[in-house]
PDB file of C-alpha atoms in Angstrom:
ATOM      1  CA  UNK A   1       0.000   0.000   0.000  1.00 93.00           C
ATOM      2  CA  UNK A   2       1.083   3.543  -0.669  1.00 95.00           C
ATOM      3  CA  UNK A   3       1.422   5.935   2.278  1.00 93.00           C
ATOM      4  CA  UNK A   4      -1.276   8.553   2.749  1.00 93.00           C
ATOM      5  CA  UNK A   5      -0.351  12.096   3.757  1.00 95.00           C
ATOM      6  CA  UNK A   6      -2.656  14.874   4.984  1.00 95.00           C
ATOM      7  CA  UNK A   7      -1.998  18.520   5.706  1.00 97.00           C
ATOM      8  CA  UNK A   8      -3.744  19.813   8.851  1.00 98.00           C
ATOM      9  CA  UNK A   9      -6.357  22.520   8.250  1.00 98.00           C
ATOM     10  CA  UNK A  10      -6.137  23.929  11.767  1.00 98.00           C
ATOM     11  CA  UNK A  11      -5.413  23.298  15.405  1.00 98.00           C
ATOM     12  CA  UNK A  12      -7.299  22.844  18.682  1.00 98.00           C
ATOM     13  CA  UNK A  13      -7.135  25.310  21.574  1.00 98.00           C
ATOM     14  CA  UNK A  14      -7.966  23.305  24.683  1.00 97.00           C
ATOM     15  CA  UNK A  15      -7.657  23.535  28.465  1.00 96.00           C
ATOM     16  CA  UNK A  16      -6.091  20.053  28.410  1.00 94.00           C
ATOM     17  CA  UNK A  17      -2.297  20.052  28.109  1.00 95.00           C
ATOM     18  CA  UNK A  18      -1.691  16.282  27.971  1.00 92.00           C
ATOM     19  CA  UNK A  19      -3.700  13.182  26.977  1.00 88.00           C
ATOM     20  CA  UNK A  20      -3.957  12.051  30.601  1.00 86.00           C
ATOM     21  CA  UNK A  21      -5.710  15.334  31.464  1.00 90.00           C
ATOM     22  CA  UNK A  22      -8.741  14.475  29.301  1.00 86.00           C
ATOM     23  CA  UNK A  23     -11.494  12.703  31.292  1.00 81.00           C
ATOM     24  CA  UNK A  24     -12.103   9.238  29.796  1.00 70.00           C
ATOM     25  CA  UNK A  25     -14.022   7.074  29.147  1.00 57.00           C
ATOM     26  CA  UNK A  26     -17.672   7.373  29.923  1.00 61.00           C
ATOM     27  CA  UNK A  27     -21.141   7.837  28.601  1.00 57.00           C
ATOM     28  CA  UNK A  28     -21.285  11.514  29.614  1.00 65.00           C
ATOM     29  CA  UNK A  29     -19.672  14.134  27.379  1.00 71.00           C
ATOM     30  CA  UNK A  30     -16.588  15.941  28.613  1.00 79.00           C
ATOM     31  CA  UNK A  31     -17.536  19.298  30.146  1.00 85.00           C
ATOM     32  CA  UNK A  32     -14.739  21.360  28.595  1.00 91.00           C
ATOM     33  CA  UNK A  33     -14.808  24.232  26.135  1.00 95.00           C
ATOM     34  CA  UNK A  34     -12.237  25.458  23.673  1.00 97.00           C
ATOM     35  CA  UNK A  35     -11.778  26.449  20.074  1.00 98.00           C
ATOM     36  CA  UNK A  36     -10.903  24.996  16.727  1.00 98.00           C
ATOM     37  CA  UNK A  37      -8.722  27.482  14.849  1.00 98.00           C
ATOM     38  CA  UNK A  38      -8.665  26.972  11.090  1.00 98.00           C
ATOM     39  CA  UNK A  39      -6.239  28.410   8.583  1.00 98.00           C
ATOM     40  CA  UNK A  40      -7.841  31.528   7.090  1.00 98.00           C
ATOM     41  CA  UNK A  41      -7.887  30.060   3.572  1.00 98.00           C
ATOM     42  CA  UNK A  42     -10.550  27.569   4.746  1.00 98.00           C
ATOM     43  CA  UNK A  43     -13.101  30.206   5.798  1.00 98.00           C
ATOM     44  CA  UNK A  44     -15.305  29.713   2.675  1.00 98.00           C
ATOM     45  CA  UNK A  45     -15.661  26.048   3.687  1.00 98.00           C
ATOM     46  CA  UNK A  46     -17.495  27.081   6.856  1.00 98.00           C
ATOM     47  CA  UNK A  47     -20.483  28.517   4.990  1.00 98.00           C
ATOM     48  CA  UNK A  48     -23.668  26.859   6.315  1.00 97.00           C
ATOM     49  CA  UNK A  49     -21.940  25.089   9.226  1.00 98.00           C
ATOM     50  CA  UNK A  50     -23.368  27.467  11.861  1.00 97.00           C
ATOM     51  CA  UNK A  51     -26.811  25.913  11.232  1.00 97.00           C
ATOM     52  CA  UNK A  52     -25.657  22.696  12.945  1.00 97.00           C
ATOM     53  CA  UNK A  53     -25.585  22.119  16.704  1.00 97.00           C
ATOM     54  CA  UNK A  54     -22.690  19.641  16.598  1.00 96.00           C
ATOM     55  CA  UNK A  55     -19.664  18.919  14.434  1.00 97.00           C
ATOM     56  CA  UNK A  56     -17.390  15.947  13.903  1.00 97.00           C
ATOM     57  CA  UNK A  57     -13.717  16.845  14.148  1.00 98.00           C
ATOM     58  CA  UNK A  58     -11.200  14.419  12.689  1.00 98.00           C
ATOM     59  CA  UNK A  59      -7.780  14.974  14.169  1.00 98.00           C
ATOM     60  CA  UNK A  60      -4.268  13.617  14.332  1.00 97.00           C
ATOM     61  CA  UNK A  61      -3.584  12.460  17.895  1.00 96.00           C
ATOM     62  CA  UNK A  62      -0.059  13.841  17.812  1.00 95.00           C
ATOM     63  CA  UNK A  63       0.916  12.813  21.357  1.00 94.00           C
ATOM     64  CA  UNK A  64       0.242   9.096  20.803  1.00 91.00           C
ATOM     65  CA  UNK A  65       3.592   7.333  20.949  1.00 90.00           C
ATOM     66  CA  UNK A  66       2.629   3.671  21.123  1.00 91.00           C
ATOM     67  CA  UNK A  67       0.438   1.280  19.197  1.00 94.00           C
ATOM     68  CA  UNK A  68      -1.393  -1.607  20.816  1.00 93.00           C
ATOM     69  CA  UNK A  69      -3.652  -4.087  19.067  1.00 95.00           C
ATOM     70  CA  UNK A  70      -5.291  -5.203  22.322  1.00 95.00           C
ATOM     71  CA  UNK A  71      -6.251  -3.037  25.282  1.00 92.00           C
ATOM     72  CA  UNK A  72      -8.094  -3.425  28.585  1.00 90.00           C
ATOM     73  CA  UNK A  73     -10.653  -0.592  28.690  1.00 84.00           C
ATOM     74  CA  UNK A  74     -11.262   0.525  32.273  1.00 79.00           C
ATOM     75  CA  UNK A  75      -9.230  -2.489  33.441  1.00 82.00           C
ATOM     76  CA  UNK A  76     -11.804  -4.908  32.020  1.00 85.00           C
ATOM     77  CA  UNK A  77     -11.392  -7.826  29.675  1.00 90.00           C
ATOM     78  CA  UNK A  78      -8.989  -7.437  26.743  1.00 94.00           C
ATOM     79  CA  UNK A  79     -10.491  -6.287  23.450  1.00 94.00           C
ATOM     80  CA  UNK A  80      -8.972  -5.377  20.113  1.00 95.00           C
ATOM     81  CA  UNK A  81      -8.085  -1.731  19.530  1.00 92.00           C
ATOM     82  CA  UNK A  82     -10.567  -1.624  16.631  1.00 94.00           C
ATOM     83  CA  UNK A  83     -13.352  -2.454  19.115  1.00 91.00           C
ATOM     84  CA  UNK A  84     -12.548   0.768  21.007  1.00 87.00           C
ATOM     85  CA  UNK A  85     -12.150   4.453  20.345  1.00 85.00           C
ATOM     86  CA  UNK A  86      -8.889   4.496  22.300  1.00 86.00           C
ATOM     87  CA  UNK A  87      -5.875   6.392  20.999  1.00 89.00           C
ATOM     88  CA  UNK A  88      -3.033   3.804  20.715  1.00 90.00           C
ATOM     89  CA  UNK A  89      -4.066   2.891  17.153  1.00 92.00           C
ATOM     90  CA  UNK A  90      -1.919   2.050  14.119  1.00 94.00           C
ATOM     91  CA  UNK A  91      -3.044   5.409  12.666  1.00 94.00           C
ATOM     92  CA  UNK A  92      -3.783   7.771  15.574  1.00 94.00           C
ATOM     93  CA  UNK A  93      -6.794   9.478  14.032  1.00 96.00           C
ATOM     94  CA  UNK A  94      -9.254  10.983  16.490  1.00 95.00           C
ATOM     95  CA  UNK A  95     -12.974  11.450  15.916  1.00 95.00           C
ATOM     96  CA  UNK A  96     -14.738  13.865  18.258  1.00 94.00           C
ATOM     97  CA  UNK A  97     -18.364  14.953  18.260  1.00 94.00           C
ATOM     98  CA  UNK A  98     -18.326  18.494  19.637  1.00 96.00           C
ATOM     99  CA  UNK A  99     -21.067  21.010  20.353  1.00 96.00           C
ATOM    100  CA  UNK A 100     -20.676  23.982  18.024  1.00 98.00           C
ATOM    101  CA  UNK A 101     -21.216  27.055  20.198  1.00 98.00           C
ATOM    102  CA  UNK A 102     -20.345  29.682  17.595  1.00 98.00           C
ATOM    103  CA  UNK A 103     -18.249  30.682  14.611  1.00 98.00           C
ATOM    104  CA  UNK A 104     -16.282  33.894  14.323  1.00 98.00           C
ATOM    105  CA  UNK A 105     -14.252  34.028  11.116  1.00 98.00           C
ATOM    106  CA  UNK A 106     -12.203  30.838  11.194  1.00 98.00           C
ATOM    107  CA  UNK A 107     -12.537  30.367  14.955  1.00 98.00           C
ATOM    108  CA  UNK A 108     -15.058  27.751  16.028  1.00 98.00           C
ATOM    109  CA  UNK A 109     -16.088  27.843  19.683  1.00 98.00           C
ATOM    110  CA  UNK A 110     -16.834  24.307  20.853  1.00 98.00           C
ATOM    111  CA  UNK A 111     -17.772  22.409  23.983  1.00 96.00           C
ATOM    112  CA  UNK A 112     -17.664  18.740  25.011  1.00 94.00           C
ATOM    113  CA  UNK A 113     -14.028  19.052  23.942  1.00 95.00           C
ATOM    114  CA  UNK A 114     -12.001  15.856  24.388  1.00 93.00           C
ATOM    115  CA  UNK A 115      -8.789  16.867  22.584  1.00 95.00           C
ATOM    116  CA  UNK A 116      -5.588  18.341  23.945  1.00 95.00           C
ATOM    117  CA  UNK A 117      -4.157  21.763  23.196  1.00 97.00           C
ATOM    118  CA  UNK A 118      -2.305  21.847  19.881  1.00 98.00           C
ATOM    119  CA  UNK A 119      -4.048  18.832  18.338  1.00 98.00           C
ATOM    120  CA  UNK A 120      -3.838  19.105  14.525  1.00 98.00           C
ATOM    121  CA  UNK A 121      -7.267  19.163  12.847  1.00 98.00           C
ATOM    122  CA  UNK A 122      -7.581  17.127   9.633  1.00 98.00           C
ATOM    123  CA  UNK A 123     -11.237  17.723   8.766  1.00 98.00           C
ATOM    124  CA  UNK A 124     -14.551  19.041  10.062  1.00 98.00           C
ATOM    125  CA  UNK A 125     -17.965  17.658   9.166  1.00 97.00           C
ATOM    126  CA  UNK A 126     -21.458  18.534  10.342  1.00 97.00           C
ATOM    127  CA  UNK A 127     -22.862  15.967  12.734  1.00 95.00           C
ATOM    128  CA  UNK A 128     -25.837  14.579  10.849  1.00 90.00           C
ATOM    129  CA  UNK A 129     -26.567  10.985  11.898  1.00 81.00           C
ATOM    130  CA  UNK A 130     -26.959   8.569   9.029  1.00 82.00           C
ATOM    131  CA  UNK A 131     -27.518   4.866   8.915  1.00 77.00           C
ATOM    132  CA  UNK A 132     -29.565   2.576  11.129  1.00 78.00           C
ATOM    133  CA  UNK A 133     -32.004   3.793  13.763  1.00 78.00           C
ATOM    134  CA  UNK A 134     -30.543   3.923  17.262  1.00 76.00           C
ATOM    135  CA  UNK A 135     -32.737   0.999  18.369  1.00 78.00           C
ATOM    136  CA  UNK A 136     -30.972  -1.190  15.761  1.00 79.00           C
ATOM    137  CA  UNK A 137     -27.464  -0.423  17.010  1.00 78.00           C
ATOM    138  CA  UNK A 138     -25.585  -2.749  19.359  1.00 82.00           C
ATOM    139  CA  UNK A 139     -22.551  -1.348  21.161  1.00 75.00           C
ATOM    140  CA  UNK A 140     -20.969  -4.598  22.327  1.00 81.00           C
ATOM    141  CA  UNK A 141     -18.939  -4.536  25.532  1.00 77.00           C
ATOM    142  CA  UNK A 142     -19.499  -0.766  25.905  1.00 75.00           C
ATOM    143  CA  UNK A 143     -23.133  -1.412  26.877  1.00 75.00           C
ATOM    144  CA  UNK A 144     -21.850  -2.578  30.285  1.00 75.00           C
ATOM    145  CA  UNK A 145     -20.260   0.803  31.026  1.00 67.00           C
TER     146      UNK A 145
END
């Protein structure tokens, strides 16, 4: 396979300085606010985004230094990394659903922020659920949390 390379479109401003500072895991959203700061050239891409209550931010988890194929979430039974949203992945790509509190130029104010300060942003998408109804979804071992 050929390598894939992306150029970040922005960066996260967060109260969390290190990965261990971010509260994890849990069913409740993280109660932290911050900003996503995009490069100015991307401002036209924000047109229409303010109509959404939440956004999906895809990021590069730049502080991840190890890769594990099995983990023990919350000290429980071992599961494969692909059965979790944990960071020690072969490609440390983060996916965060954040509340969009406002847009000012290329500065997006967000809450429920679960990323650390300086996290490179790869993409932003509006949160618009697609796919099966929630009553058709099974969440495996996470249902016990």
